[in-house]
Amino acid sequence: MTEPLDARPGTDAARVFDPVGVAWQPVSPRLTTVRLISAGVWLLLPFAGGVVAAVLSGLAGLWAIPAVVLAVGLWIAVVVPRQVRAWGYAERDDDLLIRKGVMFRTLVVVPYGRMQFVDVQAGPLDRWGGIARVQLHTASPGTDAAIPGLVPAEAARLRDRLAARGEAQLAGL
Amino acid sequence: MTEAPGPVWNRVHPVTPAVKGWKVLAVLLAIAVQQVGTNIGEAQDLVGTVGWGPVAAVVAAATVVGFVYAAIAWRMTRYAVDSEAVYLHTGVLFRQQRTARLDRVQAIDVVQPLLARLFGLAELKIEVAGGADSAVRLAFLREDQAQQLRNELLARAAGVEFGTEEQPEAPVAPEREVLAVSAGRLIGSLVRSVAIVFLLLGMIAAIVVAVVSREIGAAFGLLPLVLAAGGYLWGRFAGEFNFRAAQSPDGIRLRHGLLESRSQTVPPGRVQAVRISQAWLWRRKDWWRVQINVAGYGQVEEQQTENVLLPVGDRDEALLALWLVLPELGAADPRPVLDAALAGGGGAGEDPFTTSPRAARWLDPWSWSRNGYLVTERALLVRSGRFVRQLVVVPHERTQSVALSQGPLQRRLGVATVLLHSTPGPVAPQVVHLEESVAGALLVEQAARARTARAGAGPERWMRELRAQAARATVDVEREVPQPEPVEPEVPQPEPVEPDAPQPERVEAQLGLPEVAPPVTSQPEPVEPETHQPEVPRP
């Protein structure tokens, strides 16, 4: 967590989201690459469109479109590496902890016994980058417990481990 | 699906097509009304040019198609019940075979739409927690048949043995009516709702517009507002009319409905969260509304009444409704706690709740001193709202997962929000803007509490208990296995739970969080952690 801490004396703002004694596993840095490429692909079209429109029409005002797109792209380039670094998970005896976010932080505690199913997903770009996304589902749609950017072997290991633990602590709803 | 060896297949009632066949026509009519409602002039022109003949022909054709399809669908529908599950085969072109395990049943409803009611028919709806449209719907059965099948399914799900010589049929669970809402009270509650304000405003505006513009057509622009508000009010009235709640060993029974009558049974331990709320205009009357999350009912629109445990009632009735779900609140003296939970806070008097710090007033200037939580042995109580007062109660063993969230503004003010994830429904429990350290401690403690409570009680307990009851009723007392907690046969005892030790020291030591003692109203007895730990077989 590289976020500046709250200035109030005696408190440590980051501590709530970073309890000691929890060994956080980071996600793969390849996630940064994949996300940046994905964002680049999405932004390329409006950027190119804006440039073409500005050049063809000759209106100086139209350059605002590619400028805005470029600014968004730069912002993403700054934010995504930090987001990826902020993402972490920890397997404990009875539950899985997932934390994420830089501006808007969340820390989710999912008990293994509450897991209904586990998804492992990998899109074409993810596969190219050699990463996969593991998502836990409970009976609640509010449970936002996804870990993107795992190397496939780790994703498979985590999936099997979660499934095994969920089965061991299985209970209805 | 592999067919179970011995289930006896049944057909639904042969009058079913006559009831269901109207659906096509109803859909057609609804579309027509929707279209005509906005373009009434064009519709008149259309009928004027082509005449009524084609319109009648279309209606007749739709009716015939509807009934023929319903008749074929009836032939294709079969259901069966055995001790494990209920099976349903449906579909004309796209066949579907559905099996629902009885130990996964979340609720069983007997629904009677108006037309079915005239024929003395009813639909049996068996809810399982499988998301939208996961219910097994047996439509239609004879009303008494539906009731009997419901008793049978509940008895089987609860593990009650029958089919023997002394007990050939499923025993009818005795029930005791606890709550009833009179029509006058219901109307009174709707008169004091926001929708009525919209309805009146819409109607007044329509009249003003019509008078000023001297043209009746101009008022139609306000029709959607009036229809929406009126439809909402009518939906509430019709759905919650003649509301009664009863208690029985196989769960909470809810009956309501004016045209479509509904009789719901929610077995013990199936309610995931409860919300008691008070609209602003209800405060002088001290009226409250109680809603519940049940996994099978899922996410519903505001108008639907499945998730309502009490449409309107005074404070005592609302607390009685809560008691139906959670007989043991886990507080030494529940009443003052609940009074504080409903109407307390805001800086007046002694407050057992842990509220937001003063810094949170920048984020929530009205309710920050009311927003807060209280932990009892059995549940987490979350209080919020100054204008719309609200209390959410989540039993510890029903917590799915817990989360902590903090935005940039919250970080500046040193506060964070704790979210408890519940099954889909009207209740979304969250404690907003707690002080960081308090929120962090609540997160880990709540996770630990949920785990220990979970290990102590589950839905399976309901079956074990009822089985024990059934055993006590039929078998000699001497032969019975000693039960840890004796249960009286008549009084339904929904899941007594061993006091769950939150083990705060252990958790904090584990996570190194700042020490914040939860405001537990009564100290739970110290319990050895081993007794609650689920056995985890190591592979």
Tab-separated table of C-alpha atoms in Angstrom, chain B residues 316-499:
chain	number	residue	atom	x	y	z
B	316	ASP	CA	-44.863	-4.774	19.527
B	317	GLU	CA	-46.095	-6.554	16.432
B	318	ALA	CA	-42.911	-5.787	14.546
B	319	LEU	CA	-40.846	-7.186	17.382
B	320	LEU	CA	-43.104	-10.216	17.503
B	321	ALA	CA	-42.397	-10.731	13.812
B	322	LEU	CA	-38.692	-10.507	14.541
B	323	TRP	CA	-39.153	-12.985	17.334
B	324	LEU	CA	-40.746	-15.417	14.875
B	325	VAL	CA	-37.498	-15.442	12.944
B	326	LEU	CA	-35.102	-15.094	15.816
B	327	PRO	CA	-36.700	-16.237	19.091
B	328	GLU	CA	-33.435	-15.849	20.942
B	329	LEU	CA	-31.895	-12.462	20.299
B	330	GLY	CA	-28.938	-13.280	22.497
B	331	ALA	CA	-29.282	-10.167	24.615
B	332	ALA	CA	-29.873	-10.410	28.348
B	333	ASP	CA	-32.736	-7.927	28.279
B	334	PRO	CA	-33.920	-7.684	24.668
B	335	ARG	CA	-36.628	-5.028	24.949
B	336	PRO	CA	-34.500	-1.984	25.856
B	337	VAL	CA	-31.970	-3.094	23.260
B	338	LEU	CA	-34.650	-3.318	20.600
B	339	ASP	CA	-36.194	0.000	21.595
B	340	ALA	CA	-32.792	1.586	21.223
B	341	ALA	CA	-32.385	-0.256	17.937
B	342	LEU	CA	-35.649	1.079	16.550
B	343	ALA	CA	-35.947	4.577	17.920
B	344	GLY	CA	-32.760	5.277	19.861
B	345	GLY	CA	-29.596	7.054	18.889
B	346	GLY	CA	-29.114	10.564	17.675
B	347	GLY	CA	-27.290	11.549	20.828
B	348	ALA	CA	-30.265	11.212	23.150
B	349	GLY	CA	-29.756	9.177	26.294
B	350	GLU	CA	-27.594	6.140	26.811
B	351	ASP	CA	-27.019	4.220	23.619
B	352	PRO	CA	-25.852	0.604	23.573
B	353	PHE	CA	-25.026	0.915	19.877
B	354	THR	CA	-21.599	1.693	18.503
B	355	THR	CA	-22.261	4.584	16.148
B	356	SER	CA	-20.291	6.448	13.529
B	357	PRO	CA	-17.729	8.875	14.884
B	358	ARG	CA	-18.458	12.598	14.738
B	359	ALA	CA	-16.220	12.902	11.706
B	360	ALA	CA	-18.829	11.005	9.704
B	361	ARG	CA	-21.199	13.988	9.868
B	362	TRP	CA	-19.569	15.308	6.698
B	363	LEU	CA	-20.685	12.196	4.850
B	364	ASP	CA	-24.044	11.721	6.534
B	365	PRO	CA	-25.092	14.913	8.308
B	366	TRP	CA	-28.527	13.617	9.336
B	367	SER	CA	-28.095	10.073	10.487
B	368	TRP	CA	-24.458	9.704	11.512
B	369	SER	CA	-25.309	9.520	15.189
B	370	ARG	CA	-28.011	6.924	14.540
B	371	ASN	CA	-26.044	4.718	12.171
B	372	GLY	CA	-24.476	2.023	14.226
B	373	TYR	CA	-24.309	-1.613	15.162
B	374	LEU	CA	-24.725	-3.858	18.146
B	375	VAL	CA	-23.560	-7.432	18.470
B	376	THR	CA	-25.522	-9.934	20.516
B	377	GLU	CA	-24.762	-13.585	21.005
B	378	ARG	CA	-27.029	-14.574	18.162
B	379	ALA	CA	-27.113	-11.712	15.708
B	380	LEU	CA	-25.735	-8.466	14.432
B	381	LEU	CA	-28.107	-5.514	14.752
B	382	VAL	CA	-27.561	-2.630	12.358
B	383	ARG	CA	-29.414	0.607	12.951
B	384	SER	CA	-29.601	3.395	10.403
B	385	GLY	CA	-31.623	6.288	9.059
B	386	ARG	CA	-33.126	9.335	10.676
B	387	PHE	CA	-36.084	9.977	8.367
B	388	VAL	CA	-36.649	6.396	7.303
B	389	ARG	CA	-35.662	4.485	10.397
B	390	GLN	CA	-34.312	1.068	9.783
B	391	LEU	CA	-33.040	-1.875	11.748
B	392	VAL	CA	-31.400	-4.835	10.064
B	393	VAL	CA	-30.857	-8.050	11.962
B	394	VAL	CA	-28.550	-10.747	10.599
B	395	PRO	CA	-28.151	-13.974	12.563
B	396	HIS	CA	-24.449	-14.789	12.822
B	397	GLU	CA	-24.831	-18.192	11.217
B	398	ARG	CA	-26.506	-16.656	8.146
B	399	THR	CA	-23.659	-14.361	7.180
B	400	GLN	CA	-22.304	-15.354	3.784
B	401	SER	CA	-19.193	-13.239	3.636
B	402	VAL	CA	-18.029	-9.961	5.118
B	403	ALA	CA	-16.269	-7.036	3.540
B	404	LEU	CA	-14.725	-3.760	4.503
B	405	SER	CA	-14.731	-0.848	2.087
B	406	GLN	CA	-13.326	2.637	2.167
B	407	GLY	CA	-13.444	5.418	-0.374
B	408	PRO	CA	-11.090	8.404	-0.564
B	409	LEU	CA	-13.385	10.690	1.425
B	410	GLN	CA	-13.906	8.043	4.065
B	411	ARG	CA	-10.143	7.635	4.333
B	412	ARG	CA	-9.694	11.336	4.965
B	413	LEU	CA	-12.240	11.173	7.753
B	414	GLY	CA	-10.879	7.927	9.148
B	415	VAL	CA	-14.050	5.910	8.657
B	416	ALA	CA	-14.880	2.703	6.791
B	417	THR	CA	-17.992	0.719	5.925
B	418	VAL	CA	-18.571	-2.904	6.886
B	419	LEU	CA	-20.757	-4.943	4.541
B	420	LEU	CA	-22.403	-8.233	5.347
B	421	HIS	CA	-23.341	-10.209	2.301
B	422	SER	CA	-26.723	-11.854	2.434
B	423	THR	CA	-28.724	-13.807	-0.122
B	424	PRO	CA	-30.632	-11.756	-2.723
B	425	GLY	CA	-33.593	-9.928	-1.270
B	426	PRO	CA	-34.750	-6.582	0.027
B	427	VAL	CA	-32.299	-6.559	2.938
B	428	ALA	CA	-28.706	-5.500	2.236
B	429	PRO	CA	-26.975	-5.276	5.600
B	430	GLN	CA	-24.176	-2.752	5.954
B	431	VAL	CA	-22.782	-0.651	8.752
B	432	VAL	CA	-21.762	2.645	7.212
B	433	HIS	CA	-18.970	5.003	8.278
B	434	LEU	CA	-17.613	3.262	11.331
B	435	GLU	CA	-14.351	4.372	12.760
B	436	GLU	CA	-11.599	2.498	10.949
B	437	SER	CA	-10.273	0.539	13.858
B	438	VAL	CA	-13.803	-0.366	14.970
B	439	ALA	CA	-14.712	-1.407	11.440
B	440	GLY	CA	-11.582	-3.516	11.085
B	441	ALA	CA	-12.258	-5.250	14.365
B	442	LEU	CA	-15.916	-5.811	13.485
B	443	LEU	CA	-14.912	-7.386	10.181
B	444	VAL	CA	-12.679	-10.048	11.646
B	445	GLU	CA	-14.855	-10.664	14.679
B	446	GLN	CA	-17.960	-11.019	12.557
B	447	ALA	CA	-16.184	-13.512	10.322
B	448	ALA	CA	-15.170	-15.488	13.400
B	449	ARG	CA	-18.659	-15.276	14.911
B	450	ALA	CA	-20.241	-16.430	11.690
B	451	ARG	CA	-17.896	-19.405	11.650
B	452	THR	CA	-18.496	-20.480	15.224
B	453	ALA	CA	-22.257	-19.967	14.979
B	454	ARG	CA	-22.220	-21.862	11.720
B	455	ALA	CA	-20.468	-24.817	13.273
B	456	GLY	CA	-23.070	-24.908	16.029
B	457	ALA	CA	-26.211	-24.693	13.957
B	458	GLY	CA	-27.299	-25.470	10.451
B	459	PRO	CA	-30.464	-26.110	8.522
B	460	GLU	CA	-29.947	-29.791	9.208
B	461	ARG	CA	-30.706	-29.130	12.829
B	462	TRP	CA	-34.294	-28.436	11.994
B	463	MET	CA	-34.674	-31.938	10.640
B	464	ARG	CA	-32.880	-33.499	13.571
B	465	GLU	CA	-35.090	-31.642	15.975
B	466	LEU	CA	-38.311	-32.490	14.271
B	467	ARG	CA	-37.158	-36.048	13.951
B	468	ALA	CA	-36.569	-36.022	17.666
B	469	GLN	CA	-40.033	-34.585	18.181
B	470	ALA	CA	-41.564	-37.206	15.972
B	471	ALA	CA	-39.611	-39.855	17.803
B	472	ARG	CA	-40.829	-38.525	21.102
B	473	ALA	CA	-44.381	-38.567	19.886
B	474	THR	CA	-44.313	-42.151	18.664
B	475	VAL	CA	-41.465	-43.959	20.380
B	476	ASP	CA	-40.998	-44.760	24.054
B	477	VAL	CA	-39.067	-42.159	25.939
B	478	GLU	CA	-36.619	-44.786	27.222
B	479	ARG	CA	-35.539	-45.842	23.780
B	480	GLU	CA	-34.854	-42.342	22.692
B	481	VAL	CA	-31.337	-41.084	22.248
B	482	PRO	CA	-30.690	-38.374	24.826
B	483	GLN	CA	-30.888	-35.027	23.143
B	484	PRO	CA	-28.627	-32.215	24.241
B	485	GLU	CA	-31.467	-29.755	24.305
B	486	PRO	CA	-34.940	-31.030	25.125
B	487	VAL	CA	-37.675	-29.656	22.943
B	488	GLU	CA	-41.320	-29.527	23.888
B	489	PRO	CA	-43.408	-31.115	21.160
B	490	GLU	CA	-46.089	-28.403	20.896
B	491	VAL	CA	-43.953	-25.309	21.126
B	492	PRO	CA	-41.801	-24.923	18.069
B	493	GLN	CA	-38.237	-24.395	19.094
B	494	PRO	CA	-36.379	-22.921	16.188
B	495	GLU	CA	-32.766	-23.935	16.531
B	496	PRO	CA	-31.376	-23.337	19.933
B	497	VAL	CA	-27.762	-22.534	19.489
B	498	GLU	CA	-24.890	-22.855	21.874
B	499	PRO	CA	-23.532	-19.466	22.741
